[in-house]
mmCIF file of C-alpha atoms and ligand atoms in Angstrom:
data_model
loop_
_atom_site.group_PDB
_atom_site.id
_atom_site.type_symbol
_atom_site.label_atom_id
_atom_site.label_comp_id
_atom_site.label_asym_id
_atom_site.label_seq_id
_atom_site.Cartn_x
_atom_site.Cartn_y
_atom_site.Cartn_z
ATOM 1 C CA UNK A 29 -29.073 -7.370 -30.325
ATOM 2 C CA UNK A 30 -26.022 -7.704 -28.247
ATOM 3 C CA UNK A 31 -25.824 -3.798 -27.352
ATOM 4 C CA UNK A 32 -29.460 -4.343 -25.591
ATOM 5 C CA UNK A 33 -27.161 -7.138 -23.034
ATOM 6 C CA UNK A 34 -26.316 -5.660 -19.886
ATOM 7 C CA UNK A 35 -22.085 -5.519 -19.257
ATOM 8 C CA UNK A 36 -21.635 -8.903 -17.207
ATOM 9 C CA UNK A 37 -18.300 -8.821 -17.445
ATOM 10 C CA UNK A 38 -16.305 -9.155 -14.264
ATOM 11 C CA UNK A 39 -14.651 -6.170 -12.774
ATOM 12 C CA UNK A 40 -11.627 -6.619 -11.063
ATOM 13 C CA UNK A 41 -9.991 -3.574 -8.598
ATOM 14 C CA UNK A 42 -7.944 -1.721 -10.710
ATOM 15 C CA UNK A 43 -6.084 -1.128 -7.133
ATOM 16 C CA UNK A 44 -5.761 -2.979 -4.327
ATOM 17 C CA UNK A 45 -4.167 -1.619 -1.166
ATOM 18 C CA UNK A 46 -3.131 -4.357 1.277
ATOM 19 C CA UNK A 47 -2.911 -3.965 5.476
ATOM 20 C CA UNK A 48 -0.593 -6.921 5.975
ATOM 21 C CA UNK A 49 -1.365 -7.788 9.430
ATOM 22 C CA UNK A 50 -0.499 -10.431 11.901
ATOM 23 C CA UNK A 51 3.149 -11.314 11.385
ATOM 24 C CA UNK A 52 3.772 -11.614 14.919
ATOM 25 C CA UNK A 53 1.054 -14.066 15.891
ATOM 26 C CA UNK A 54 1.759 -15.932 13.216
ATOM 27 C CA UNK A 55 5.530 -16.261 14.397
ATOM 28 C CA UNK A 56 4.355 -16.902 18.132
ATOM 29 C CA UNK A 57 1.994 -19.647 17.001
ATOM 30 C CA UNK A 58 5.141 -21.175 16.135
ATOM 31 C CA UNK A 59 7.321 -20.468 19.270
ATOM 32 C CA UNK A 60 9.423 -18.299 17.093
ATOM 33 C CA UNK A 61 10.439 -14.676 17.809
ATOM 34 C CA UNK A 62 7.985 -11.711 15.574
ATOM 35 C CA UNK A 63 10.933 -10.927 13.226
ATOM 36 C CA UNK A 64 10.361 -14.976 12.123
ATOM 37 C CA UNK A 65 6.762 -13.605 11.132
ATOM 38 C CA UNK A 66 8.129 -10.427 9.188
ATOM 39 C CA UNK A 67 10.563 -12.485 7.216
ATOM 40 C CA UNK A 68 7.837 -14.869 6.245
ATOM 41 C CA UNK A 69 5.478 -11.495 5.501
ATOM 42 C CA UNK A 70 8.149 -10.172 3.192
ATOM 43 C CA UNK A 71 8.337 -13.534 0.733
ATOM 44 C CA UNK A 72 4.459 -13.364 0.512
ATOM 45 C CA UNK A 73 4.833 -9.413 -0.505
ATOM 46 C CA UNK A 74 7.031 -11.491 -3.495
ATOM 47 C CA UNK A 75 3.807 -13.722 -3.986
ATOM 48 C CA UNK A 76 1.152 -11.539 -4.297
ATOM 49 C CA UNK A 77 2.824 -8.520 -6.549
ATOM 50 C CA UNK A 78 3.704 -11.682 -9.063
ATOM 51 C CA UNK A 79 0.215 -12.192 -8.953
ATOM 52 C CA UNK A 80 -0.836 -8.930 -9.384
ATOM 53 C CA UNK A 81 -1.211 -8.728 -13.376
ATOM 54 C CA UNK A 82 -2.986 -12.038 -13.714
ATOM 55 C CA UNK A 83 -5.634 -10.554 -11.875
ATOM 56 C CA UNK A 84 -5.954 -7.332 -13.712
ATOM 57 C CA UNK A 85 -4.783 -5.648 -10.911
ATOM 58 C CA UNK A 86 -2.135 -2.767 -11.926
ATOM 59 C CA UNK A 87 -1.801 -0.999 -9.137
ATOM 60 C CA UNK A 88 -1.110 -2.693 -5.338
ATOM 61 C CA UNK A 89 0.138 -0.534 -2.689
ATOM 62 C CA UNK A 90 0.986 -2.309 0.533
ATOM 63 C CA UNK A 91 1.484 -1.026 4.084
ATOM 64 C CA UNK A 92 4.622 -2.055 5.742
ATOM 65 C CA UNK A 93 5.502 0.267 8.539
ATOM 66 C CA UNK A 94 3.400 3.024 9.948
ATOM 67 C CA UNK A 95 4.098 6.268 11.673
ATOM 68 C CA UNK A 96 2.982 4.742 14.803
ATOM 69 C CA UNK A 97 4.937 1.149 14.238
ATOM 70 C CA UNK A 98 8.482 3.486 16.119
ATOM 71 C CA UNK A 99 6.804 2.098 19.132
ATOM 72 C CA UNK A 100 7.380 -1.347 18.802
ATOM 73 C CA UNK A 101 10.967 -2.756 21.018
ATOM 74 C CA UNK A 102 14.152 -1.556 18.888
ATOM 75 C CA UNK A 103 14.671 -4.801 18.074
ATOM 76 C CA UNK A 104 11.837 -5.237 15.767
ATOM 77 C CA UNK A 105 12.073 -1.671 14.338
ATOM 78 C CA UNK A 106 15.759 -2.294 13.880
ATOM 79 C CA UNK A 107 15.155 -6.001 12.143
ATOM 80 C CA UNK A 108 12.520 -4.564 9.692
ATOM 81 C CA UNK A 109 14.668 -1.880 8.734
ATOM 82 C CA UNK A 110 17.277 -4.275 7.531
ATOM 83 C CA UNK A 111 14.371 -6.490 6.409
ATOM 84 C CA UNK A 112 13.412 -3.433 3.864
ATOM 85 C CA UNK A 113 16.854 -2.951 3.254
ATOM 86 C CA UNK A 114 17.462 -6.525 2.250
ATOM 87 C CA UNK A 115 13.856 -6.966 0.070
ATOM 88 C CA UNK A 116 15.525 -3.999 -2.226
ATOM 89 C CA UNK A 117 18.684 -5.826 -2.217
ATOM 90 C CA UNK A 118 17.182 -9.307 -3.389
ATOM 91 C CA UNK A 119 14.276 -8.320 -5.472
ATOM 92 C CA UNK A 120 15.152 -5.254 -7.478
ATOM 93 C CA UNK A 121 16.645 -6.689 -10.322
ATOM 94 C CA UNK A 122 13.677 -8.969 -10.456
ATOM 95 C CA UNK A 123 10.964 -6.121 -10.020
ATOM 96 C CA UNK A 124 12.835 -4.465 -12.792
ATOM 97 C CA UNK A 125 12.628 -7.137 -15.218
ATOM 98 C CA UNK A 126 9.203 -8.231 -14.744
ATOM 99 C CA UNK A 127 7.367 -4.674 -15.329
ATOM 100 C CA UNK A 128 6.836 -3.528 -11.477
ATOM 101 C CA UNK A 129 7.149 -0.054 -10.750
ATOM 102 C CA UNK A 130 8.119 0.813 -7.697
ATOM 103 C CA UNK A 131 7.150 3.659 -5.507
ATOM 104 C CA UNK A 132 7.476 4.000 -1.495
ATOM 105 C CA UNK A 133 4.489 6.716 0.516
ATOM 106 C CA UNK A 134 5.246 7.895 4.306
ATOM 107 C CA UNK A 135 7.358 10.329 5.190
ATOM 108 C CA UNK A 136 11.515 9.728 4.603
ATOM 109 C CA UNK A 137 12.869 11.935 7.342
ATOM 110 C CA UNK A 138 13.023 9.694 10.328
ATOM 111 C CA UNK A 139 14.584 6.839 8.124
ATOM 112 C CA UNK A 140 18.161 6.055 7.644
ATOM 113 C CA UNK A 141 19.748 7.403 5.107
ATOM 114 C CA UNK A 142 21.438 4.320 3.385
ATOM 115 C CA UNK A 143 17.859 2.986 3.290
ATOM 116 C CA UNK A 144 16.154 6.164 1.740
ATOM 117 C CA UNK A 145 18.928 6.259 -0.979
ATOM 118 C CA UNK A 146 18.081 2.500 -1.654
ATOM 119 C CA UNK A 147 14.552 3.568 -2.079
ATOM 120 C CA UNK A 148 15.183 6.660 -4.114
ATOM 121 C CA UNK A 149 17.337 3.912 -6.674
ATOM 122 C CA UNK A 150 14.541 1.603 -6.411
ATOM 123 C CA UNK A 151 12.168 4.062 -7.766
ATOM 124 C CA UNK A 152 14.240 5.557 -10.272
ATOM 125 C CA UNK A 153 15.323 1.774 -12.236
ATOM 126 C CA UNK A 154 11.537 1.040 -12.089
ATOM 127 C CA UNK A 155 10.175 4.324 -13.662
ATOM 128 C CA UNK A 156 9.779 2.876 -17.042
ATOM 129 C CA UNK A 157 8.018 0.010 -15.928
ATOM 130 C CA UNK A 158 4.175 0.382 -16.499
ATOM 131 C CA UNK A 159 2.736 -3.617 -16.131
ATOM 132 C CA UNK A 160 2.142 -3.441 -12.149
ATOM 133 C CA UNK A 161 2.713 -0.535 -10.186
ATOM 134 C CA UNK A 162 3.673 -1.580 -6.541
ATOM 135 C CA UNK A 163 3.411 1.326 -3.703
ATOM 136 C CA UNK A 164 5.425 0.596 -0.346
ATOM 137 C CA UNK A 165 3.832 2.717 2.716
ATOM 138 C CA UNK A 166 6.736 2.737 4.716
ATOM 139 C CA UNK A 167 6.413 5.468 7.711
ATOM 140 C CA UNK A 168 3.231 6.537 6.507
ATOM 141 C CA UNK A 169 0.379 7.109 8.025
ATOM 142 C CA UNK A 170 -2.767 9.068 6.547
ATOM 143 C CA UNK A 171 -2.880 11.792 9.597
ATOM 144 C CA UNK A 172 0.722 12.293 8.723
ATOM 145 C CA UNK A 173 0.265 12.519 5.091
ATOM 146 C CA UNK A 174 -2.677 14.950 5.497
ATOM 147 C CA UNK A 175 -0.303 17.044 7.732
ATOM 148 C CA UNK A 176 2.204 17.240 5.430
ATOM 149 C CA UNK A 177 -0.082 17.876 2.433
ATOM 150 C CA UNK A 178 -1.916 20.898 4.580
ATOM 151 C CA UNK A 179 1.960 22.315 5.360
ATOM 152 C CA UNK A 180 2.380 22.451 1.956
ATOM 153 C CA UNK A 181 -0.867 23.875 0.663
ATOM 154 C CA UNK A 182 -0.012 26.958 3.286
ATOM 155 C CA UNK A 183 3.357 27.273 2.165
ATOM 156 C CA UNK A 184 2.083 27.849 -1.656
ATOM 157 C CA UNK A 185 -0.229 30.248 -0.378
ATOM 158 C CA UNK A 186 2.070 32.107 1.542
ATOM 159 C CA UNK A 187 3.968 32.507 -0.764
ATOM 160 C CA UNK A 188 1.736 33.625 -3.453
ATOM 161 C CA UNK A 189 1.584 30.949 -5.963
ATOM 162 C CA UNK A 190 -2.172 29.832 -4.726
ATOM 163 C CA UNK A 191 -5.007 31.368 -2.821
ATOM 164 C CA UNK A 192 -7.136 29.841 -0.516
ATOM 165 C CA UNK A 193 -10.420 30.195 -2.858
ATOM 166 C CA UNK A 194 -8.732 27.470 -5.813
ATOM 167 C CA UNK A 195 -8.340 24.969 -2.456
ATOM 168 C CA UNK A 196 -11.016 22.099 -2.951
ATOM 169 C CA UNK A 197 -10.691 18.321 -2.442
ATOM 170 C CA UNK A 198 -8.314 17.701 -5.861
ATOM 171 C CA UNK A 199 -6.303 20.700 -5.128
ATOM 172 C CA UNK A 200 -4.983 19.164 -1.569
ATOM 173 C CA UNK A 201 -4.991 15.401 -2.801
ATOM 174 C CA UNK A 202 -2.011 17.001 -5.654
ATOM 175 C CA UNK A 203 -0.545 17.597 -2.411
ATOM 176 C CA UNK A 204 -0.831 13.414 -1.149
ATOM 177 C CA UNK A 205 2.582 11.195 -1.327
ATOM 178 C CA UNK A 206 -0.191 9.469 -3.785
ATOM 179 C CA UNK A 207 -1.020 12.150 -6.037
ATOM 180 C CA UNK A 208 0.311 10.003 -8.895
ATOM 181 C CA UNK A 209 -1.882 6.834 -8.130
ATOM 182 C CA UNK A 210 -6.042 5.982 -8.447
ATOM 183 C CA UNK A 211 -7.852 5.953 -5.304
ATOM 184 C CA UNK A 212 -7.862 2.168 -4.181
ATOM 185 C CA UNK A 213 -11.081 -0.124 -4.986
ATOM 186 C CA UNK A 214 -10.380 -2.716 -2.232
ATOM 187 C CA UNK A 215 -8.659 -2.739 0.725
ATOM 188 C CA UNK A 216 -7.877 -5.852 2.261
ATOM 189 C CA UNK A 217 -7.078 -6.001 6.036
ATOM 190 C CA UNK A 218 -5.711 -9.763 7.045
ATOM 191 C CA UNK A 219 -5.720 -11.331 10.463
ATOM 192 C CA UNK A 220 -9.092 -10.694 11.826
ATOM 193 C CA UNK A 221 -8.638 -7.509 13.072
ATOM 194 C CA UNK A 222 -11.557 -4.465 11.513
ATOM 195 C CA UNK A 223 -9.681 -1.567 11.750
ATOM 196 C CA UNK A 224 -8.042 1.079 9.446
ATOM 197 C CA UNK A 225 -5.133 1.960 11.649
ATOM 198 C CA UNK A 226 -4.459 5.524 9.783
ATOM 199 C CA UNK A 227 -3.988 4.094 6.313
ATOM 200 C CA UNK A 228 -4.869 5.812 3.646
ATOM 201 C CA UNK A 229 -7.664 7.995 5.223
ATOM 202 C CA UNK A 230 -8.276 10.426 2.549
ATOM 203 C CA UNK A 231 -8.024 7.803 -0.805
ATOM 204 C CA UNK A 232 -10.051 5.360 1.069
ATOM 205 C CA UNK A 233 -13.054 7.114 1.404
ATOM 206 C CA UNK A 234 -14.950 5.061 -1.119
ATOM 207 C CA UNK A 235 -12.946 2.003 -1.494
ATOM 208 C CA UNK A 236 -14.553 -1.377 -0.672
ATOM 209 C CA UNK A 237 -13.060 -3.216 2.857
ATOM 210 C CA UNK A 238 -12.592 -6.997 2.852
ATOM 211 C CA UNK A 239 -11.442 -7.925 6.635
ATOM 212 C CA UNK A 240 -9.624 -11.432 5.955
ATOM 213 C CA UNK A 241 -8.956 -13.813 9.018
ATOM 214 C CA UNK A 242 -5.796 -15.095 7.157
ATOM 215 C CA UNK A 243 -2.661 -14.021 8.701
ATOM 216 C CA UNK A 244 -0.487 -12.126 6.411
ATOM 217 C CA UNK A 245 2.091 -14.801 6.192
ATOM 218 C CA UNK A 246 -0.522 -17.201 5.152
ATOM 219 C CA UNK A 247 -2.038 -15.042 2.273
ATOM 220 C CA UNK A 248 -1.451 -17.333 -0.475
ATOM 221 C CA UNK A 249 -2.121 -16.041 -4.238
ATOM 222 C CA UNK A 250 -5.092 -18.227 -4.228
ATOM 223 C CA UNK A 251 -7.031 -16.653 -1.030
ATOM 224 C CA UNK A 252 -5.401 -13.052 -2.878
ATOM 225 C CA UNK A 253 -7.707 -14.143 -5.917
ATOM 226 C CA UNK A 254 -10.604 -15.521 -4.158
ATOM 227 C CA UNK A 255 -10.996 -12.138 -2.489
ATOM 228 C CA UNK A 256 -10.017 -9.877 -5.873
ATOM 229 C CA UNK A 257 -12.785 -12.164 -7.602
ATOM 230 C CA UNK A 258 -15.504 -11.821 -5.102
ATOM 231 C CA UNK A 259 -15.071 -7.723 -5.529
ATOM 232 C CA UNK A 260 -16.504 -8.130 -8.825
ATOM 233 C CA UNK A 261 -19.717 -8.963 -6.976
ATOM 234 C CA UNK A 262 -19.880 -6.068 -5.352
ATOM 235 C CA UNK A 263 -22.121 -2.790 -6.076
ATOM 236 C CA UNK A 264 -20.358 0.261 -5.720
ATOM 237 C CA UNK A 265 -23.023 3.353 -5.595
ATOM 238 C CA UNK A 266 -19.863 6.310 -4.782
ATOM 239 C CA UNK A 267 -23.218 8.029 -2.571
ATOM 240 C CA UNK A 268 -25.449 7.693 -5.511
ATOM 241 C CA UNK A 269 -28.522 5.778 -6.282
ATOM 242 C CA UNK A 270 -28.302 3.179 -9.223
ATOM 243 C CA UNK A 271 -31.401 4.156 -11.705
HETATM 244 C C1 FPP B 329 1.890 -6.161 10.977
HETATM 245 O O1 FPP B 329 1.900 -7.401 11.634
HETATM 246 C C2 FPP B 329 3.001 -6.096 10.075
HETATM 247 C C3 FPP B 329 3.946 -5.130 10.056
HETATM 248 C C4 FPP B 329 3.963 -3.995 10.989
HETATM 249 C C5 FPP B 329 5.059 -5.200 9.121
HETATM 250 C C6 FPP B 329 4.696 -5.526 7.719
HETATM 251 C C7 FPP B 329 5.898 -5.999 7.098
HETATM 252 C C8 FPP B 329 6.018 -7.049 6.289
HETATM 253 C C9 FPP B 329 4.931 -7.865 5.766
HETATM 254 C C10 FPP B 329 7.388 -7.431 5.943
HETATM 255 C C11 FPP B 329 7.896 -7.184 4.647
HETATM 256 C C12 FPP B 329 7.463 -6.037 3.839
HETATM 257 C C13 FPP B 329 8.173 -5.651 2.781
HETATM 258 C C14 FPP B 329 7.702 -4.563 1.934
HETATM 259 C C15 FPP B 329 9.446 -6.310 2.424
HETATM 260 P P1 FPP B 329 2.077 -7.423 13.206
HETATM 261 O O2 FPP B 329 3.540 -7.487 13.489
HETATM 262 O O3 FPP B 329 1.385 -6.253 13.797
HETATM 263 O O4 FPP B 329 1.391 -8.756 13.584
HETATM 264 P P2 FPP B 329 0.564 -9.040 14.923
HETATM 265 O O5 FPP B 329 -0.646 -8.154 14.894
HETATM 266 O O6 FPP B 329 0.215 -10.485 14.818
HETATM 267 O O7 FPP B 329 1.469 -8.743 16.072
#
């Protein structure tokens, strides 16, 4: 009797990929300068990954500076550079205990070196770690990525070791910074604003959107829930037509 039920079980995004957005209005509400909003940003990062594996979400990939961000005052770049540098610092021994894997997407050239080696460590204590897998887009952008994937792809085929009949759509994702991760169910955009802003273009293409008016630094666990929940609502067709 109970096979003939239909599966009513809720089904929570397996990933959730976060725009964290509005830092600096959230800072100048307060009369404060935008680095105020960034450190506040960075201890509700600390929120929401602990509240990641509650909510049957395992992987959570967050996107904290993009290729295009360079154009913000060098003070800003320059205070979330040591803001990245200092998150490593205070939370890695606490990622590492609690089952988070760590993994950082963009592209590691333009960033300082003492920060990139701090990354590379980051990643290599939480390899084992399989309960929540936390991805940090820092310099990415999708164009970018795509760029750097297609440079790639040519480079294997000039060089013999592909040819350009095996290139379809899984061939060039192997060639993503997230060739190791599920495309993302939901994405989550906070602060009002409907856009995209070049992240990931490519895994994205048949994720869910939730546009949240919440500034980032205002994101509690609960509102992170409320909106994880509500996906389980949600009919996802991939281009097809449910029978
Ligand atoms: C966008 O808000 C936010 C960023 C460009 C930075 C995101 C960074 C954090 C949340 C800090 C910590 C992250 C980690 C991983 C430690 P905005 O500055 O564009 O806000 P606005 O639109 O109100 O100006």
């Amino acid at each position: 009797m109970a096979r003939d039920l239909p599966d009513t079980t809720p089904k929570n995004p397996r990933h959730v990929a976060i725009i964290m957005d509005g830092n600096g209005r959230w800072a100048q509400e307060r009369g404060r300068p935008r680095l105020f909003g960034h450190h506040a940003g960075a201890r509700r990062v600390r929120e929401i990954v602990s509240a990641c594996p509650d909510l049957g979400v395992k992987y959570l990939t967050i996107f904290a500076f993009s290729t295009e961000n360079w154009k913000r005052t060098q003070t800003e770049v320059a205070g979330l550079m040591k803001l990245f540098r200092r998150y490593i610092t205070r939370e890695a021994q606490d990622l590492f205990r609690t089952g988070v894997r760590v993994r950082f997407i963009g592209d590691r050239v333009r960033l300082d070196e003492k920060l990139v080696r701090m990354m590379d460590e980051l990643e290599l204590l939480t390899a084992g770690n399989d309960t929540c897998h936390l991805t940090i887009a820092l310099n990415y952008g999708g164009r970018d990525e795509l760029t750097r994937a297609a440079k790639r792809l040519a480079y294997e085929i000039e060089c013999g070791r592909l040819t350009h009949k095996e290139v379809d759509a899984e061939t060039l994702a192997r060639f993503l910074d997230t060739h190791v991760l599920p495309d993302p169910d939901l994405v989550i955009r906070t602060s009002g604003e409907a856009r995209i802003s070049n992240f990931l273009l490519w895994q994205s293409a048949y994720s869910e959107y939730e546009f949240i008016d919440t500034l980032w630094p205002d994101f509690t666990k609960d509102i992170f829930a409320e909106v994880v929940q509500s996906y389980a609502t949600r009919d996802r067709r991939f281009g097809a037509v449910k029978v």
